[in-house]
PDB file of C-alpha atoms in Angstrom:
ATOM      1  CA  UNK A  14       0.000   0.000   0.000  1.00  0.00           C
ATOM      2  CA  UNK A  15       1.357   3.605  -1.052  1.00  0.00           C
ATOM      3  CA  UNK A  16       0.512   6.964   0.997  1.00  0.00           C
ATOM      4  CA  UNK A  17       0.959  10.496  -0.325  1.00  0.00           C
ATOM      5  CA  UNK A  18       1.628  12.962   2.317  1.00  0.00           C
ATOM      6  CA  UNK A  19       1.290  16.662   1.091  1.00  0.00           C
ATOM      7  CA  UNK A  20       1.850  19.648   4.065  1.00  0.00           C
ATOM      8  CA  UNK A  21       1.743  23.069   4.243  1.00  0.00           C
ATOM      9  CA  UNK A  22       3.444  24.566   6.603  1.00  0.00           C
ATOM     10  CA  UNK A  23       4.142  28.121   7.416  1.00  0.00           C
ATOM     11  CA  UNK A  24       5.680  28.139  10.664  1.00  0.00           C
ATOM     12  CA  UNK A  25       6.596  24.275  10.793  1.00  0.00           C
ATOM     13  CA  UNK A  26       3.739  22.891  12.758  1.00  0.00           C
ATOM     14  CA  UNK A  27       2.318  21.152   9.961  1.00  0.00           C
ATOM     15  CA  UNK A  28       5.423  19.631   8.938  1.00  0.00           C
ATOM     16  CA  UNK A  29       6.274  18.217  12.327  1.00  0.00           C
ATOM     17  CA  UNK A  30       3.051  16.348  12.048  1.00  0.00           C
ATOM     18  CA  UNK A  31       3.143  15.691   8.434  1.00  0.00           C
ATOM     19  CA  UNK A  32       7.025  13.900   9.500  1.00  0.00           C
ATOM     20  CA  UNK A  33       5.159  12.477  12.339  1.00  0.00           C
ATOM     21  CA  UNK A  34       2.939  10.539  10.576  1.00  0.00           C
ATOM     22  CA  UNK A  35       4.942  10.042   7.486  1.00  0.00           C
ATOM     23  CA  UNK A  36       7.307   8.131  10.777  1.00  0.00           C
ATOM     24  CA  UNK A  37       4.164   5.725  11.710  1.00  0.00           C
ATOM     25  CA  UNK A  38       3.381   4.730   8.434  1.00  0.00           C
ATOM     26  CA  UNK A  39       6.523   3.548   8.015  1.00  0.00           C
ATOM     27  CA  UNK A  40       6.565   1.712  10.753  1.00  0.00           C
ATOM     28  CA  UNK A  41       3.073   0.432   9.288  1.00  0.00           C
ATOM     29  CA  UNK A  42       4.175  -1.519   6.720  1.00  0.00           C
ATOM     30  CA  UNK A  43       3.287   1.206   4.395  1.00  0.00           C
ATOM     31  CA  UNK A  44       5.464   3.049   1.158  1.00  0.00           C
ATOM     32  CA  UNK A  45       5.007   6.647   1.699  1.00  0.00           C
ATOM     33  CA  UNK A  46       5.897   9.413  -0.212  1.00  0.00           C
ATOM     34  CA  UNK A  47       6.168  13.156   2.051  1.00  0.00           C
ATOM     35  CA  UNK A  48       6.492  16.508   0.448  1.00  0.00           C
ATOM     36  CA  UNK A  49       5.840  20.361   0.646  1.00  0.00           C
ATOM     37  CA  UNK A  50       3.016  21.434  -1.105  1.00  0.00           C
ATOM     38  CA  UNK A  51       4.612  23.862  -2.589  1.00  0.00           C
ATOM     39  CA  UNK A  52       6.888  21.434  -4.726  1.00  0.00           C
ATOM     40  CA  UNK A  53       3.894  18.893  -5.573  1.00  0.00           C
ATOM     41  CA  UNK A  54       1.169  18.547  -7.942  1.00  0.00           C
ATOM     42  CA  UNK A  55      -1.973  17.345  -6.938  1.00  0.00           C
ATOM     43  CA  UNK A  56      -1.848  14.158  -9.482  1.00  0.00           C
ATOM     44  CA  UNK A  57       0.517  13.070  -7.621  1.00  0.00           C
ATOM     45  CA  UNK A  58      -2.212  11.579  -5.365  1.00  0.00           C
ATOM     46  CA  UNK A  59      -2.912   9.622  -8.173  1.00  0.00           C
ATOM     47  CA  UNK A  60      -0.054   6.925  -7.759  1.00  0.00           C
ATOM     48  CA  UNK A  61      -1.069   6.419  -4.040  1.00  0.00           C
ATOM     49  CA  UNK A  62      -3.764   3.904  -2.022  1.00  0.00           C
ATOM     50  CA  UNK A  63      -4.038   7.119   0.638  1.00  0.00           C
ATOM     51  CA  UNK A  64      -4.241  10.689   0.257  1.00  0.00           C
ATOM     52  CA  UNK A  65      -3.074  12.562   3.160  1.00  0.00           C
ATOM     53  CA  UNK A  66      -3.170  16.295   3.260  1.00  0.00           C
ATOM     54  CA  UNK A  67      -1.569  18.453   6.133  1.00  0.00           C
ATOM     55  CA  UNK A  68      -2.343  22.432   6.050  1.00  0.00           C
ATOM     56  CA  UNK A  69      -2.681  25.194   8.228  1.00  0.00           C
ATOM     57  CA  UNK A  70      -5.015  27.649   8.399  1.00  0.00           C
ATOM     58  CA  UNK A  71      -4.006  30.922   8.161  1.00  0.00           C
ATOM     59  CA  UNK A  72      -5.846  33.784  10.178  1.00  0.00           C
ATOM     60  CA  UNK A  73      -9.388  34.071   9.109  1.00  0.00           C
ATOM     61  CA  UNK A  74      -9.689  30.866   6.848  1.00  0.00           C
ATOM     62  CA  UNK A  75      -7.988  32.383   4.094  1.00  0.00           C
ATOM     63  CA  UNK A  76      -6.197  30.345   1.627  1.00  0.00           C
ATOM     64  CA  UNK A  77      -2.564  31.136   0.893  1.00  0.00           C
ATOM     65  CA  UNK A  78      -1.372  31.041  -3.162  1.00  0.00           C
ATOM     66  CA  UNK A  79       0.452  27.929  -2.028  1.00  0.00           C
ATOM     67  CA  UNK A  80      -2.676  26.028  -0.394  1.00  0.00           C
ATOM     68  CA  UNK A  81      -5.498  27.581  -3.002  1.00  0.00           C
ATOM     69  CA  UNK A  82      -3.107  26.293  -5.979  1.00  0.00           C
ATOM     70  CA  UNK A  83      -3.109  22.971  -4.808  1.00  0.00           C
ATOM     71  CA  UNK A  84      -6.585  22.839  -4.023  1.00  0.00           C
ATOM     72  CA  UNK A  85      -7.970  24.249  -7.502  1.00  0.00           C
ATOM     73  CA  UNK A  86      -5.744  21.041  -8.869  1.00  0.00           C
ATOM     74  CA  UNK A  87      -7.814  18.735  -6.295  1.00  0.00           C
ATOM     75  CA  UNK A  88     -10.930  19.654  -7.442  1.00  0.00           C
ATOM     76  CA  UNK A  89     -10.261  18.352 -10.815  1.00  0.00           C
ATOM     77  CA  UNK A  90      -9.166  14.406  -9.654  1.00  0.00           C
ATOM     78  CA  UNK A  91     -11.225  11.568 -10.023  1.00  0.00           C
ATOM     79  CA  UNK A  92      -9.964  10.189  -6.854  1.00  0.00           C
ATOM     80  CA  UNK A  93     -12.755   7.281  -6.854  1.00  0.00           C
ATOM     81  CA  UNK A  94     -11.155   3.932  -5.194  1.00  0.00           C
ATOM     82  CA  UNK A  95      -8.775   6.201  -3.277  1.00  0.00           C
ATOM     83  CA  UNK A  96      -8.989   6.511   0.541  1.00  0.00           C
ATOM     84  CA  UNK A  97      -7.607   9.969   2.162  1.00  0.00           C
ATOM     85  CA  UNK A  98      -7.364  11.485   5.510  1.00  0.00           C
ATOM     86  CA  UNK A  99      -6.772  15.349   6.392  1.00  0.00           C
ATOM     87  CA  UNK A 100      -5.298  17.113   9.545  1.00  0.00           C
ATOM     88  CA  UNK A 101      -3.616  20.488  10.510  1.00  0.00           C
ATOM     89  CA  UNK A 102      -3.410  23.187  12.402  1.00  0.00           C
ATOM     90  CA  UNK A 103      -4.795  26.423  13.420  1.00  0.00           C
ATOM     91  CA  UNK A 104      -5.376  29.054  16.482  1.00  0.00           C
ATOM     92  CA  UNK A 105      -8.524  28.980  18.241  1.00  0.00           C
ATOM     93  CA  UNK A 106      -8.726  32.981  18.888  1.00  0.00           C
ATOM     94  CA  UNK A 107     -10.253  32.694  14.868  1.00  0.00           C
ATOM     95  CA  UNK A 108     -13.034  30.989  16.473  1.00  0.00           C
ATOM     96  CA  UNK A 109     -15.468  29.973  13.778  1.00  0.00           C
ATOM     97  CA  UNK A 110     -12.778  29.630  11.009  1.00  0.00           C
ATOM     98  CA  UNK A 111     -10.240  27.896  13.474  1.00  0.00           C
ATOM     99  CA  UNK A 112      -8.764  24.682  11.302  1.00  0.00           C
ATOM    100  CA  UNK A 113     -11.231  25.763   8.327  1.00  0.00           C
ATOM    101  CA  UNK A 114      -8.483  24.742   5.526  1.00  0.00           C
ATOM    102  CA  UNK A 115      -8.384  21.259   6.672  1.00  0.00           C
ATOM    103  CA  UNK A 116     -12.753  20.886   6.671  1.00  0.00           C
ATOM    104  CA  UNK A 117     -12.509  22.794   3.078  1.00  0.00           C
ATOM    105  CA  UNK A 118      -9.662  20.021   2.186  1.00  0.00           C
ATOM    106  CA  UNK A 119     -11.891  16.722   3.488  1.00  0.00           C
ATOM    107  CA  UNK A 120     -15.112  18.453   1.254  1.00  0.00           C
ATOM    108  CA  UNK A 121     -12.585  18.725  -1.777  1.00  0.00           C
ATOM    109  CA  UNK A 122     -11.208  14.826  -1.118  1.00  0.00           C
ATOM    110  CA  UNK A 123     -15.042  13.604  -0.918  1.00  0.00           C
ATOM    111  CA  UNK A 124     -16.253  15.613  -3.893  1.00  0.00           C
ATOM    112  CA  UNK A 125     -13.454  14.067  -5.674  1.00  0.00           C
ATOM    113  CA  UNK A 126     -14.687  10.711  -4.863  1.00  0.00           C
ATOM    114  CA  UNK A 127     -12.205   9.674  -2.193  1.00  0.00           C
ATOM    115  CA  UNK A 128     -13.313   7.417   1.061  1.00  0.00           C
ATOM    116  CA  UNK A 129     -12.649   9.054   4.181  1.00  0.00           C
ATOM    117  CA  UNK A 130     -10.931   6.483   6.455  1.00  0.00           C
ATOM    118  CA  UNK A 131     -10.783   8.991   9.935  1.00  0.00           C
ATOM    119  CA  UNK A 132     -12.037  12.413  10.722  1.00  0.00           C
ATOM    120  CA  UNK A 133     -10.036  15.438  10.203  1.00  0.00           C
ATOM    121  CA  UNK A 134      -7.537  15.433  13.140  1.00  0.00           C
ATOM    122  CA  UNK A 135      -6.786  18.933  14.046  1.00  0.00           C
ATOM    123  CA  UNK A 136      -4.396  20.611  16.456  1.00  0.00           C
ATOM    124  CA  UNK A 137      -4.088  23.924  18.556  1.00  0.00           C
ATOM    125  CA  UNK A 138      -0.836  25.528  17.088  1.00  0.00           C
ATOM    126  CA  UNK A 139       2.227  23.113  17.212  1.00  0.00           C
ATOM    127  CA  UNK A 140       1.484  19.590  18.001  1.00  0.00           C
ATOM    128  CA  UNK A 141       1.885  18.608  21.869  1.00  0.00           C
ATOM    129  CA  UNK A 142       2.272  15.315  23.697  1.00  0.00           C
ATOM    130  CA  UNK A 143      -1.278  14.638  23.334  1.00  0.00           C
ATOM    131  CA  UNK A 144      -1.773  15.741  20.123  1.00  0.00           C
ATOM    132  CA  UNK A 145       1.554  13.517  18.747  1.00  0.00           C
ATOM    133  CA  UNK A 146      -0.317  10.540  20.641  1.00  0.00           C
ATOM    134  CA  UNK A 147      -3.223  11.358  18.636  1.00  0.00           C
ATOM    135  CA  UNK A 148      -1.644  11.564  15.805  1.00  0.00           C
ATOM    136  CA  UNK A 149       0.550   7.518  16.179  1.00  0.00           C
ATOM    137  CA  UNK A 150      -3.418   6.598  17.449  1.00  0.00           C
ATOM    138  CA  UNK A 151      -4.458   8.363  13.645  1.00  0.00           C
ATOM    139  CA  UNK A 152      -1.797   6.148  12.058  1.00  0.00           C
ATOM    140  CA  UNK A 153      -2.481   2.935  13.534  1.00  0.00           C
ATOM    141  CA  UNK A 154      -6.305   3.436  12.853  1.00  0.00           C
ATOM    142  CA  UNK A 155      -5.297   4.413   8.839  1.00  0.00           C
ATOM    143  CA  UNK A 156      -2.873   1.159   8.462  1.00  0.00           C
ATOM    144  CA  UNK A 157      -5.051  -1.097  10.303  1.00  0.00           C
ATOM    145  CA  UNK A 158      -8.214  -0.161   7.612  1.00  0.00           C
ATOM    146  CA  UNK A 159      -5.729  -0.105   4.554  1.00  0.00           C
ATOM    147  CA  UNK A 160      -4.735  -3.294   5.163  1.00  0.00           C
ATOM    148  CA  UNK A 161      -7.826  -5.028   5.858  1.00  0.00           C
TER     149      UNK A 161
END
């Protein structure tokens, strides 16, 4: 089974837990493939079993060039008979649009036809012991259901 990790990370957050992850499926069983959004195309989700996307949100819910480039691309897969999981990060003093990127991301992945294997997974700033913990618990729950 092959996983596609794409992050977006501003201030690193999202890449700790993109690395994080990328680190359990390894240990999984599972081929992954990590990279910055920046230097990926979203096709590249094509070659893979799972679709992973890691983003931040940025103050009100906006959508940096980076992030809004990517996601245009999305919107134009047929990602039918894929599975996918998003997470991320975000500050809670933006209230209502705290972690918004990473809902607008799982609405993109199930318009595109992709199965949704956990709900989105997201975290107050940079990732903590609890929130690493749920992240290895987000891993183990994504290997066990790829692999039967």
């Amino acid at each position: 089974m092959r996983a596609k990790i794409v992050f977006a990370s501003m201030t690193g957050n999202d890449e700790d837990m993109a690395e994080i992850l990328e680190e359990d499926l390894l240990d999984s069983g599972l081929e992954v493939d990590c990279s910055d959004v920046s230097f990926t195309d979203a096709s590249d989700y094509l070659d893979s079993d799972l679709c992973v996307f890691v983003t931040y949100t940025y103050g009100e819910g906006v959508m940096t060039d980076e992030i809004a480039d990517f996601y245009d691309q999305l919107k134009e897969l047929d990602l039918t008979g894929k599975s996918f999981a998003v997470m991320g990060s975000g500050d809670k003093t933006y209230k209502e649009h705290y972690c918004e990127n990473v809902f607008d991301f799982e609405k993109a992945f199930l318009a595109c036809g992709a199965k949704e294997l956990i709900p989105p997974l997201t975290v107050e700033n940079a990732p903590d012991d609890d929130d690493i913990a749920r992240i290895d618990q987000a891993a183990e729950e994504l290997a066990d259901k790829l692999n039967g």
